[in-house]
Structure formats: structure tokens, C-alpha cells
mmCIF file of C-alpha atoms in Angstrom:
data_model
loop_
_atom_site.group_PDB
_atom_site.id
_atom_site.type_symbol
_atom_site.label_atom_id
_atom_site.label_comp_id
_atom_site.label_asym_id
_atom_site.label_seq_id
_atom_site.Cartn_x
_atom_site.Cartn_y
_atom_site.Cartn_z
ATOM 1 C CA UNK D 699 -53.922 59.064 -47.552
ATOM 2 C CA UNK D 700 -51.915 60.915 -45.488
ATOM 3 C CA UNK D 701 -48.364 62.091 -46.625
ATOM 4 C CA UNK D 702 -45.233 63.361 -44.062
ATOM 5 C CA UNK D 703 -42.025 63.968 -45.015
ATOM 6 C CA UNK D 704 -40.567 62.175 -41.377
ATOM 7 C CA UNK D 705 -41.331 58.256 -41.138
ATOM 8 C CA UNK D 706 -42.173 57.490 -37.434
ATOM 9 C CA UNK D 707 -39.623 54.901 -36.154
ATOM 10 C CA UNK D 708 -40.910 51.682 -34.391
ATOM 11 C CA UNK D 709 -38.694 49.718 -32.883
ATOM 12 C CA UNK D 710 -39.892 45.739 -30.946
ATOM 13 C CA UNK D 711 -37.572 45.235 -28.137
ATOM 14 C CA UNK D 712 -36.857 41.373 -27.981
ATOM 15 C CA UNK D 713 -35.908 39.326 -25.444
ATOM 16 C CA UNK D 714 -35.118 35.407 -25.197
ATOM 17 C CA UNK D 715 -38.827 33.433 -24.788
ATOM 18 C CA UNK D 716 -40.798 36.097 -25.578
ATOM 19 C CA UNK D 717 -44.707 34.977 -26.379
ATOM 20 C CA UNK D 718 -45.002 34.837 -30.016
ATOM 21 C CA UNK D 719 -48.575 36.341 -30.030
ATOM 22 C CA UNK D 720 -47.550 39.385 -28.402
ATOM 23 C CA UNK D 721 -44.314 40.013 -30.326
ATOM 24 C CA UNK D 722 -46.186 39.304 -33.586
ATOM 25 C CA UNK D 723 -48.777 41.808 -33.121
ATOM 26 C CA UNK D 724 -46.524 44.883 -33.852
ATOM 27 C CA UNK D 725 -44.988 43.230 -36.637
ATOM 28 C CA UNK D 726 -48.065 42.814 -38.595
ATOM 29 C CA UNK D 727 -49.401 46.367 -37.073
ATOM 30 C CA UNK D 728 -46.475 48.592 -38.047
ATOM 31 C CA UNK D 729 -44.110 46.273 -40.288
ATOM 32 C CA UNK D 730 -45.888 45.698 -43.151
ATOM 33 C CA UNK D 731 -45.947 48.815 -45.264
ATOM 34 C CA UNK D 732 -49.484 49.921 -46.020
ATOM 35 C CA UNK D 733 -49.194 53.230 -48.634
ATOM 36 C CA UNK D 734 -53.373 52.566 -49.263
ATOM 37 C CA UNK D 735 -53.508 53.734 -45.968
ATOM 38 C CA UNK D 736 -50.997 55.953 -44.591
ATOM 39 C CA UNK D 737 -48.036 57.220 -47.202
ATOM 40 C CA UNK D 738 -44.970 56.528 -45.629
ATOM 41 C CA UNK D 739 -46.662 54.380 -42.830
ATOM 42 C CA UNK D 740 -43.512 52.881 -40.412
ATOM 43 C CA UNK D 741 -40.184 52.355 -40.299
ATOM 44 C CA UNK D 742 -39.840 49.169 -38.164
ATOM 45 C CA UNK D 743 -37.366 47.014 -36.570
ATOM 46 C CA UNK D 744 -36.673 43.913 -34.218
ATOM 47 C CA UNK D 745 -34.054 44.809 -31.598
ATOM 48 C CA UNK D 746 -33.005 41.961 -29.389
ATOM 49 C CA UNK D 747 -30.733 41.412 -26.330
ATOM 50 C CA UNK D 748 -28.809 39.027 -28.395
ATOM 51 C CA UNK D 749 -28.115 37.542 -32.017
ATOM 52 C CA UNK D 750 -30.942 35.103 -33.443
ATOM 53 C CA UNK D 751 -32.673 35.473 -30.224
ATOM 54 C CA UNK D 752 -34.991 32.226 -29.561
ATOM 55 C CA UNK D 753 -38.792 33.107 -28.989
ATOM 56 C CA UNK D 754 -41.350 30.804 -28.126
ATOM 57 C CA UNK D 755 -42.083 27.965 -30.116
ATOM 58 C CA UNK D 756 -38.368 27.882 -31.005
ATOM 59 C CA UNK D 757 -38.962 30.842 -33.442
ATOM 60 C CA UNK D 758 -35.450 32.707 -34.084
ATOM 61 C CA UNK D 759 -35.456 36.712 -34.691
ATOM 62 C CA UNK D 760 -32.727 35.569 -37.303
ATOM 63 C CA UNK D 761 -30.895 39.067 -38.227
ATOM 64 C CA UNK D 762 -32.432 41.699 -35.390
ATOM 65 C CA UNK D 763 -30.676 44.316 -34.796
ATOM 66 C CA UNK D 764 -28.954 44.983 -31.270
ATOM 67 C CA UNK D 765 -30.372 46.912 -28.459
ATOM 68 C CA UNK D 766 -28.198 49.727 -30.051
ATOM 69 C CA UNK D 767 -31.237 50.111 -32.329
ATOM 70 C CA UNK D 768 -33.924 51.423 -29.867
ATOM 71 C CA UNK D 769 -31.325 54.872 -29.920
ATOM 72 C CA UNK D 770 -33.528 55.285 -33.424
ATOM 73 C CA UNK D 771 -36.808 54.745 -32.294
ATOM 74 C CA UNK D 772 -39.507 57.301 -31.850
ATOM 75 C CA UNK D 773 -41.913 54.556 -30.332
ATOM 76 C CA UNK D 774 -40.617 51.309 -28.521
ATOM 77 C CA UNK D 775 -42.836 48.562 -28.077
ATOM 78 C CA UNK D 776 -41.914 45.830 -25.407
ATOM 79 C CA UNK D 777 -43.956 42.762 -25.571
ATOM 80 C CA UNK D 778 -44.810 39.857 -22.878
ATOM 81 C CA UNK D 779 -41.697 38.671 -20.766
ATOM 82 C CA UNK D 780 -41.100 34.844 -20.937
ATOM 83 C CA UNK D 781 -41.562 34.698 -17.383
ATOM 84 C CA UNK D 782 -42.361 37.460 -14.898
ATOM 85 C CA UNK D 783 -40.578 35.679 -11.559
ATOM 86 C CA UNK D 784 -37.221 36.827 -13.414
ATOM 87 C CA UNK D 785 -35.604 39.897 -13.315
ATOM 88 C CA UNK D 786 -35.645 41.493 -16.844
ATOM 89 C CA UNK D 787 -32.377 41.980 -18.904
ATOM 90 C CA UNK D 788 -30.590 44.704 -17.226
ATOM 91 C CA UNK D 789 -29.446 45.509 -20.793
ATOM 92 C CA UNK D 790 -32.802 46.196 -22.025
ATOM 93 C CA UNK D 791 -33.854 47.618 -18.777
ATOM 94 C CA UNK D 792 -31.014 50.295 -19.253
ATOM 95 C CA UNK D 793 -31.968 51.252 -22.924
ATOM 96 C CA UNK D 794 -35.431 51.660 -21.955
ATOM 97 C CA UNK D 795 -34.740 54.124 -19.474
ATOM 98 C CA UNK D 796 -32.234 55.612 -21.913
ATOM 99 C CA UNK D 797 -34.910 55.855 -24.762
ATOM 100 C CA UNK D 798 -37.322 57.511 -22.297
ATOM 101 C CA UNK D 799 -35.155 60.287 -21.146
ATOM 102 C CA UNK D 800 -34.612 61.618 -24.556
ATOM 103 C CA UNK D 801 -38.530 61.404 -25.182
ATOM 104 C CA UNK D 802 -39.080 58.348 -27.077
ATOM 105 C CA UNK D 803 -42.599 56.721 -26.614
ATOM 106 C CA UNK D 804 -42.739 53.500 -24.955
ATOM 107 C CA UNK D 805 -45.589 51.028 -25.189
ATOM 108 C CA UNK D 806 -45.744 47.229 -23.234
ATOM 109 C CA UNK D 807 -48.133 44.324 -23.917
ATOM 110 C CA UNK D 808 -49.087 42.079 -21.601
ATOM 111 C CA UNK D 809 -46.036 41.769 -18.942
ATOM 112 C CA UNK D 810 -43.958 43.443 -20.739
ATOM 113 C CA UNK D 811 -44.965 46.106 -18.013
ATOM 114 C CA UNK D 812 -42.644 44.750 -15.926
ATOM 115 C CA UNK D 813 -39.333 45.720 -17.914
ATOM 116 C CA UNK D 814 -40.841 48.869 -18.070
ATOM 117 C CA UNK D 815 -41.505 49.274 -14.266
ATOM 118 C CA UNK D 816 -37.908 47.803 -13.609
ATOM 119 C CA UNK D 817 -36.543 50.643 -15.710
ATOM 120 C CA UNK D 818 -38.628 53.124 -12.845
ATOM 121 C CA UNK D 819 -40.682 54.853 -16.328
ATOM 122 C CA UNK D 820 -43.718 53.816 -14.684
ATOM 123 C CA UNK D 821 -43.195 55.301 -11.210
ATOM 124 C CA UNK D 822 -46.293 57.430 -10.165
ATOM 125 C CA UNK D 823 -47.981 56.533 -13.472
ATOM 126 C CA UNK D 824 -51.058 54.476 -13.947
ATOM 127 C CA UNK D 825 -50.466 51.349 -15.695
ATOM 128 C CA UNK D 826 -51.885 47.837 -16.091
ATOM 129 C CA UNK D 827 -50.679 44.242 -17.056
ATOM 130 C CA UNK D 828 -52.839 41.189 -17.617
ATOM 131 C CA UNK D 829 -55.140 40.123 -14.627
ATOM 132 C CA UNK D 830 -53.167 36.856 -14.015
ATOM 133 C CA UNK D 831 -49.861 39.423 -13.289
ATOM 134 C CA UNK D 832 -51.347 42.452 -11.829
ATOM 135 C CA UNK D 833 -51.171 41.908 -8.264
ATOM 136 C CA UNK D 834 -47.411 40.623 -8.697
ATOM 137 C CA UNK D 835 -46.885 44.193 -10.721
ATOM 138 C CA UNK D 836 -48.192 45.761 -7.919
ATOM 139 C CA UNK D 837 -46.742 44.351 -4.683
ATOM 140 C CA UNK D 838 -43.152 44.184 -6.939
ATOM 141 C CA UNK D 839 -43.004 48.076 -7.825
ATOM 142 C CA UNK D 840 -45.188 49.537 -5.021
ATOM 143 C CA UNK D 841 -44.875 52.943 -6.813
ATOM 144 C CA UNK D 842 -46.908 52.116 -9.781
ATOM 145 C CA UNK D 843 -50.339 52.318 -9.257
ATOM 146 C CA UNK D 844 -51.784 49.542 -11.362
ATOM 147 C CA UNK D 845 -55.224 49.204 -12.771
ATOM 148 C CA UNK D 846 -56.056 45.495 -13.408
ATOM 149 C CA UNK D 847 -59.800 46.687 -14.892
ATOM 150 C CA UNK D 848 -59.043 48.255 -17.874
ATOM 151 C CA UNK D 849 -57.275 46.932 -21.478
ATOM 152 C CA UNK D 850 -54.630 49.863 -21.698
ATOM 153 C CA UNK D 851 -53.519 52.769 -20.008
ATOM 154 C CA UNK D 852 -51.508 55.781 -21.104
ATOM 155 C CA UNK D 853 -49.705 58.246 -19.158
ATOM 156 C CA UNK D 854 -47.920 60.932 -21.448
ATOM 157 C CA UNK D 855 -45.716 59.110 -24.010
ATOM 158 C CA UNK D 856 -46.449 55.943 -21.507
ATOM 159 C CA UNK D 857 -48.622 53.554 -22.511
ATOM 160 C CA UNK D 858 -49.041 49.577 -21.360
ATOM 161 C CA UNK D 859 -51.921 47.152 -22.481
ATOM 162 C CA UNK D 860 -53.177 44.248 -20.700
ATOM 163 C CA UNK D 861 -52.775 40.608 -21.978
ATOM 164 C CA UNK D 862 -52.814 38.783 -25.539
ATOM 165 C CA UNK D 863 -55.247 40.549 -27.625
ATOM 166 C CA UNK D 864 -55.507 43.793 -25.727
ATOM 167 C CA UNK D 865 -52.179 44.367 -27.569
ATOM 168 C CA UNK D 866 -54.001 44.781 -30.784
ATOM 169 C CA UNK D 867 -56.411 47.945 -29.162
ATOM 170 C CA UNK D 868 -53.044 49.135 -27.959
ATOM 171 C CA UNK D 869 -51.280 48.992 -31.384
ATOM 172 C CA UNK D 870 -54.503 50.057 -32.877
ATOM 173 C CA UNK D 871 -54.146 52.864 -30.357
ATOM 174 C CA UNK D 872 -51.225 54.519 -31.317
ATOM 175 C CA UNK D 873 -51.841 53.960 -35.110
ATOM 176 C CA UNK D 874 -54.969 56.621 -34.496
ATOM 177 C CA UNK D 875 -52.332 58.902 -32.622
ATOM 178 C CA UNK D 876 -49.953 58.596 -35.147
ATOM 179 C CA UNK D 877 -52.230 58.542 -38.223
ATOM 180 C CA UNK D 878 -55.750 59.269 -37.390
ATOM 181 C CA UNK D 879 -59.020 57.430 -36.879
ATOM 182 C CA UNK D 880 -59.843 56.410 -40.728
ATOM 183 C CA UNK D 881 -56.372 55.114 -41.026
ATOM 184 C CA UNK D 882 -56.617 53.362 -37.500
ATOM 185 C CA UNK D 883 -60.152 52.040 -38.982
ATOM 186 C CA UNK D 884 -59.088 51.035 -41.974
ATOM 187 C CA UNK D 885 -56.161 48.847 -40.572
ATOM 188 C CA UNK D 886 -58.760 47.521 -38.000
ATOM 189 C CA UNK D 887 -61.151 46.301 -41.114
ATOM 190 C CA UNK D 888 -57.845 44.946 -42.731
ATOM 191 C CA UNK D 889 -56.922 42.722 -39.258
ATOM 192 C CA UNK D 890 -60.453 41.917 -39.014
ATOM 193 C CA UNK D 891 -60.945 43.253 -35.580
ATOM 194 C CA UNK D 892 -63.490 45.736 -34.321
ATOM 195 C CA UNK D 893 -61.681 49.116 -34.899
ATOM 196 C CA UNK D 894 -61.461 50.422 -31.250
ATOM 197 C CA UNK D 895 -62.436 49.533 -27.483
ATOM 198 C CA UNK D 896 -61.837 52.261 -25.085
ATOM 199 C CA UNK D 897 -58.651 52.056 -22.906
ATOM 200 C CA UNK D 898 -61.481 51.607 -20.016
ATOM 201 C CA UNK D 899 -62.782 48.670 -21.055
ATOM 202 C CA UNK D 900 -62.798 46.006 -18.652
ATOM 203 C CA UNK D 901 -60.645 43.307 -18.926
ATOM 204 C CA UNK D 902 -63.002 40.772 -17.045
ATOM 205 C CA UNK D 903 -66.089 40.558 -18.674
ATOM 206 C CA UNK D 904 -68.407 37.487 -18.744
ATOM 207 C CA UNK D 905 -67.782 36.563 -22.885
ATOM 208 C CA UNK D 906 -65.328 37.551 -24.847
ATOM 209 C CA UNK D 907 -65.662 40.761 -27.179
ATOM 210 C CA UNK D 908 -67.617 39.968 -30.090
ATOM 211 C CA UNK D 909 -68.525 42.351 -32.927
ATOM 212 C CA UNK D 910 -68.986 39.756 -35.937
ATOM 213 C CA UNK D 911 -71.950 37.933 -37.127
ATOM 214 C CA UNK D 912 -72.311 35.263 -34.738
ATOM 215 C CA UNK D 913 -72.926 38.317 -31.757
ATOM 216 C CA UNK D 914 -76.734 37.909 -30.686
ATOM 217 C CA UNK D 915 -76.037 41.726 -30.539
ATOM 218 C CA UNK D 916 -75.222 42.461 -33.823
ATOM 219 C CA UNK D 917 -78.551 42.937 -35.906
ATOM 220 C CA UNK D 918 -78.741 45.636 -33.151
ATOM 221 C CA UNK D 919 -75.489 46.857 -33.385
ATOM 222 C CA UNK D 920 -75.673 46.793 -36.973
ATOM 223 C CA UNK D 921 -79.010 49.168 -36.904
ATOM 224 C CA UNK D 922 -78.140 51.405 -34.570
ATOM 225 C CA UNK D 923 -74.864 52.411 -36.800
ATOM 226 C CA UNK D 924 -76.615 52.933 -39.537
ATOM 227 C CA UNK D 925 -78.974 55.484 -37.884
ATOM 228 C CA UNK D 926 -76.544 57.554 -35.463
ATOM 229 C CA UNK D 927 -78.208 60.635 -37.588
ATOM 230 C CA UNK D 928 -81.043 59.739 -35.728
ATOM 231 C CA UNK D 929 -82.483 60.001 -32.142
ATOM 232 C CA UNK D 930 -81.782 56.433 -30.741
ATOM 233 C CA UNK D 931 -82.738 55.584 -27.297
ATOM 234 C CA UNK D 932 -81.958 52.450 -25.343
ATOM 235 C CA UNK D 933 -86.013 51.220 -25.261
ATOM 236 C CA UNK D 934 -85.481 51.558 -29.336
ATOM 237 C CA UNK D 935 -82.762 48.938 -29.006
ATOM 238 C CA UNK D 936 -84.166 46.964 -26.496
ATOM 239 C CA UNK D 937 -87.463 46.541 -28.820
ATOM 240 C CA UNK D 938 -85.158 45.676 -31.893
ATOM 241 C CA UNK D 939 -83.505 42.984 -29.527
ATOM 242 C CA UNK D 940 -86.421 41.552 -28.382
ATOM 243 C CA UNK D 941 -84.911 42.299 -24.989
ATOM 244 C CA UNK D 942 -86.194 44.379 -21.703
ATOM 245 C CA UNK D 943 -83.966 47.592 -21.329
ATOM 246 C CA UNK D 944 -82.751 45.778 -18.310
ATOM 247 C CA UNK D 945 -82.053 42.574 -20.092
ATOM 248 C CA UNK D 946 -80.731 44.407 -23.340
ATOM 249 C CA UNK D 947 -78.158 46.214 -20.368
ATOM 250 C CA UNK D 948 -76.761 43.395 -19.067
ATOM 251 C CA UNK D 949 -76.396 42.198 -22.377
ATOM 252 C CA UNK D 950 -74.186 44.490 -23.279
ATOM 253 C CA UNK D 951 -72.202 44.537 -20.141
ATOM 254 C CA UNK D 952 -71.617 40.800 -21.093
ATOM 255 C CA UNK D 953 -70.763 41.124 -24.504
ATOM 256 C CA UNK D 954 -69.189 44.313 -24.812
ATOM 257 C CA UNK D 955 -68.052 45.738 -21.678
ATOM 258 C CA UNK D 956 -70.211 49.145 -21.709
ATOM 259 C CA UNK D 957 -73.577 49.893 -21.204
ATOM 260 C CA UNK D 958 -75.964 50.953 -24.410
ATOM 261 C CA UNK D 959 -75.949 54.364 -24.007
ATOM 262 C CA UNK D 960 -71.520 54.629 -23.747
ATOM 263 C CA UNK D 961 -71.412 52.522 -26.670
ATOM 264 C CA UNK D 962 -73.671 54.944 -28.609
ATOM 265 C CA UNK D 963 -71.756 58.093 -27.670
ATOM 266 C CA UNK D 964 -68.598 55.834 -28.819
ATOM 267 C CA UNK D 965 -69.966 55.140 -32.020
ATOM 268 C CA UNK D 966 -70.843 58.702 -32.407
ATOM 269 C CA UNK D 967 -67.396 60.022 -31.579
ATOM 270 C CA UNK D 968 -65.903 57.511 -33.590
ATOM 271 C CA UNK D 969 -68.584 58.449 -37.231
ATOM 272 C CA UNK D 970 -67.582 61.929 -36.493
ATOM 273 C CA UNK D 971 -63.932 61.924 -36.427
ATOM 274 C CA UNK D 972 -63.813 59.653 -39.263
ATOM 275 C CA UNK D 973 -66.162 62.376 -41.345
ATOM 276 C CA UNK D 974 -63.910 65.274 -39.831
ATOM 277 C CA UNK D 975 -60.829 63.586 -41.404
ATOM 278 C CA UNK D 976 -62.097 62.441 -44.402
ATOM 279 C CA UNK D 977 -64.941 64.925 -45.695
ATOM 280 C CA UNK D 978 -65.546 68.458 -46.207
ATOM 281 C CA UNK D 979 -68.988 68.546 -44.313
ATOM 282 C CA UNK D 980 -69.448 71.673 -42.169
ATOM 283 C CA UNK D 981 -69.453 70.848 -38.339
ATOM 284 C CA UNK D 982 -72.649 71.356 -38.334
ATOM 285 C CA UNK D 983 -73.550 68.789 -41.126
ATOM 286 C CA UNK D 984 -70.979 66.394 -39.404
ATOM 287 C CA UNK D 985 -72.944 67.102 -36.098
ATOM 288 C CA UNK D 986 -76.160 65.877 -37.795
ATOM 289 C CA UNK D 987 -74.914 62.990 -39.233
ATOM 290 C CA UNK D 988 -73.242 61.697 -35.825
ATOM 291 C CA UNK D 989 -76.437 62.248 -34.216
ATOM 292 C CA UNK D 990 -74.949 64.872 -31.803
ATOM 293 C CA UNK D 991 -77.554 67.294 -33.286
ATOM 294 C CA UNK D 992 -75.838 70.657 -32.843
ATOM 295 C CA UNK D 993 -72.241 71.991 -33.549
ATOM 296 C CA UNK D 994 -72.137 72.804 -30.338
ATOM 297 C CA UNK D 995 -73.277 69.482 -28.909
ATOM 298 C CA UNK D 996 -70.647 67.868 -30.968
ATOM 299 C CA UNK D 997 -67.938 70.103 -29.453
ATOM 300 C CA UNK D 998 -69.350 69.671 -25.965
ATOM 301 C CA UNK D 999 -68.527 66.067 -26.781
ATOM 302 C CA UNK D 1000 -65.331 66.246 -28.260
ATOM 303 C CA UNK D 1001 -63.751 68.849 -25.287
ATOM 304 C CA UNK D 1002 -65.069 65.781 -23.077
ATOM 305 C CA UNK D 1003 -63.742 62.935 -24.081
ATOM 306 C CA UNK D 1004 -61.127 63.846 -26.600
ATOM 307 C CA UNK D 1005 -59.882 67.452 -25.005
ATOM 308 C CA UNK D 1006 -60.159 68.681 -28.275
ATOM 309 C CA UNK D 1007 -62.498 70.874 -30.617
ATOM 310 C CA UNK D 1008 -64.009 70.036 -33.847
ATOM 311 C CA UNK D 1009 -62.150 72.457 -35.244
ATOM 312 C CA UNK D 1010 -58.707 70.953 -33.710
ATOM 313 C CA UNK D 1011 -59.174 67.832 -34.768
ATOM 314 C CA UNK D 1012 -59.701 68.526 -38.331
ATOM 315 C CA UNK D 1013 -56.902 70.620 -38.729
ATOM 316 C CA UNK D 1014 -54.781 68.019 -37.014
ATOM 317 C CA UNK D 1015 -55.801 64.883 -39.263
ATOM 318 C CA UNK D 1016 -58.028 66.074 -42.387
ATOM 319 C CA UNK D 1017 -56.614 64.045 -45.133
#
């Protein structure tokens, strides 16, 4: 449990007709305090455009603050716009560009990309929407360049998410910025969701992410995590699938998103962060157990994909 004497601010910005899904997300992410995991975890509030603002399905935000609010905030999230043919609230559009100047992190889901590519934060920056909106995003704001293939992108304190559920990776996302990978895990077990898909995960893939029982994939899956200490090659899990390597591949692809071999060095990453924050293993020990072999084969990994050592990362989130 990790203990800091500043609470992070969150703040939702609200508008009229705003998706329910997507607006409830960071409300159940970083408004419900959670001291077993993270001691303080958020400060949160709802900032609308306007008192009792209506949602959909005739929700009210019934005592949100005003827009006033984001002036707090250390991270504003801005969920799916009711409609993405209208222009924005130039209110909100103006206090996002406000909060971004003084260095507040701002996050979208879904279209909420366009409010902030309307407030010009997303200007040379790689961002991405949901499929359905992308090309609109694109042709709209011709100086974003926008990524319809992956679930999230972040650019400095940027960040946007593609549609509906990608919002949870993207909440899920920051909470391992903010708080590290065993608190971000530990949320992810409480949602019941799988605890992280990489930002370049595709958003079009043939089924739908599956990581629970009813995955033809997860005997497999389930295996293979309990022996990352271990050499594991793709022909080990193709035999334990009753699968071809090329069959088990595609299978993957389908289910997943990634091919065997980046979901094992995933995995990997992910078991050694987790023992990096919350044991007092040597690297070398950790390396073992992670199935990176060597201390340095662990750092080669970690300067790779996370640009940052071992070493680094333990000092920054050991518990």
C-alpha cells in the first residue's frame, strides 16, 4: 500500500448527452476510495457545463461542480461527446486548453477526442478515437495524426483511448502511472477485467478480448503464467493447445490481438514489475522468476519497452 502525502486530483468533464458507459468508467476507476490498494487513492469530481446536467438515459449529474473545477485537477478525463457532427462546448473547449497550459494531464474516451482536438492539445500529437469516428477526427483536425489501430495513445501528459471499453485500459493506464502495476492489477482483478492490453493493441480484431474461462485459450494461457520461470516456446503452447504453431498464431491474433511470443514477453514484463514493487528479490532472482534468465536480460527488456532500468523502477514504485 502505497502512502503520499499529495492526493492526485481527477476531475470528469461533463457535458449534456454524454454516453453513460464512458462517463461511468472513471467514476468507478478513480471515485471510489480504495485505501486496500493505494492510501490516499483519488480525489475526484464531476465538472459539468451546466447545473444537473442530463446524460444519457436521462441520468442527471445532480450537484457537479462547474467547469471552474477542472482549475483543481491534476488529470482531466473527457468522456464520449453525445454527438460528434456538433461543435463541442466552447466553454469546455476553453478550460481544456486552459488546464493544459498550466500542465494538467488530459485523458479522452471514445470521442471525447474531439473536444480535445477542438481545444488544438492534440495538434502534431498522435491520437486515436473509436473506428466508427476516426476518419471524421481526421479529415476535421487535419493536424492530428490519428491512429484508428490501436486502443490508446499517449503523447506526454496526452493521452486518448478508443471506444467503450478501451476506456477501462486507459483508466487502468494511468492508475499504473499514478500508482504502479500491483495497484493497477489489483484494481483490474477488483473490475474483473484482464489487468492490461498494450496501448498497441488493435482495435479490430476478429472476437472480442477474452481472458476468462470460457477463452478456448485459456488452459494455455493459464499454463504458460504459471511457468514464465521457465523456457516456453510457441511449439510448447501449440502442443498444450492441441493446435499447429500456425493455427495456435492465428489464434491468438483472433482472440487477443498479439502473436504468442508478444504476449509472453508481456506477461513477463508485467510478473516482473509486479515482483519489483512488491518483493525484496534481487534482480537477478526477479530475472529468474520472469523467465528473462539474466539481470541483464531483464534490463535489456525493461530499457526496451519501458525506457527504464530495473533498478529505476523499483525505486520509483517499491511499496
Amino acid at each position: 500500500m502505497r502512502k503520499n502525502s499529495d492526493i492526485h486530483r481527477v476531475a470528469l468533464a461533463l457535458m449534456p448527452g454524454a454516453p453513460i458507459f464512458e462517463l461511468a468508467v472513471p467514476c468507478e476507476v478513480f471515485g471510489i476510495e480504495r485505501p486496500e490498494i493505494a492510501d490516499p487513492w483519488y480525489r475526484f469530481d464531476v465538472c459539468a457545463t451546466e447545473p444537473d446536467t442530463i446524460v444519457s438515459g436521462g441520468f442527471s449529474a445532480v450537484g457537479a461542480r462547474g467547469l471552474d473545477g477542472l482549475a483543481e485537477a491534476d488529470t482531466i478525463v473527457v468522456p464520449a461527446c453525445s454527438n460528434v457532427h456538433a461543435a463541442p462546448p466552447q466553454e469546455l473547449v476553453e478550460a481544456i486548453a486552459d488546464a493544459h497550459r498550466r500542465g494538467a494531464r488530459i485523458a479522452s474516451i471514445c470521442s471525447g477526442a474531439f473536444v480535445l482536438a477542438e481545444a488544438g492539445i492534440l495538434d502534431g500529437r498522435k491520437a486515436t478515437t473509436h473506428w466508427m469516428h476516426a476518419e471524421l477526427l481526421s479529415r476535421r483536425y487535419p493536424r492530428v495524426h490519428v491512429d484508428p489501430n490501436v486502443i490508446y495513445t499517449q503523447d506526454g501528459g496526452v493521452l486518448t483511448s478508443a471506444g467503450t471499453a478501451a476506456g477501462i485500459d486507459l483508466c487502468l493506464e494511468l492508475v499504473r502511472q499514478d500508482h504502479g502495476t500491483a495497484a493497477a492489477n489489483a484494481l483490474a482483478r477488483r473490475l474483473v477485467t484482464p489487468p492490461h492490453r498494450n496501448a498497441d493493441q488493435a482495435q479490430f480484431i476478429l472476437s472480442p478480448i477474452v481472458e476468462a474461462a470460457d477463452s478456448p485459450l485459456e488452459a494455455t494461457l493459464q499454463w504458460a503464467r504459471e511457468h514464465l520461470d521457465e523456457p516456453i516456446r510457441v511449439r510448447d503452447l501449440a502442443r498444450l493447445a492441441h493446435l499447429s504453431e500456425r493455427q495456435l498464431s492465428r489464434k491468438f491474433l483472433d482472440l487477443l490481438g498479439c502473436n504468442p511470443g508478444e504476449w509472453l514477453l508481456r506477461e513477463r514484463l508485467r510478473r516482473a514489475q509486479e515482483l519489483l514493487e512488491v518483493s525484496d528479490d534481487t534482480i537477478e532472482r526477479i530475472a529468474s522468476m520472469s523467465g528473462f534468465g539474466t539481470a541483464a536480460g531483464l534490463r535489456a527488456a525493461f530499457v526496451q519497452h519501458l525506457h527504464v532500468s530495473p533498478s529505476q523502477y523499483r525505486k520509483t514504485w517499491a511499496a
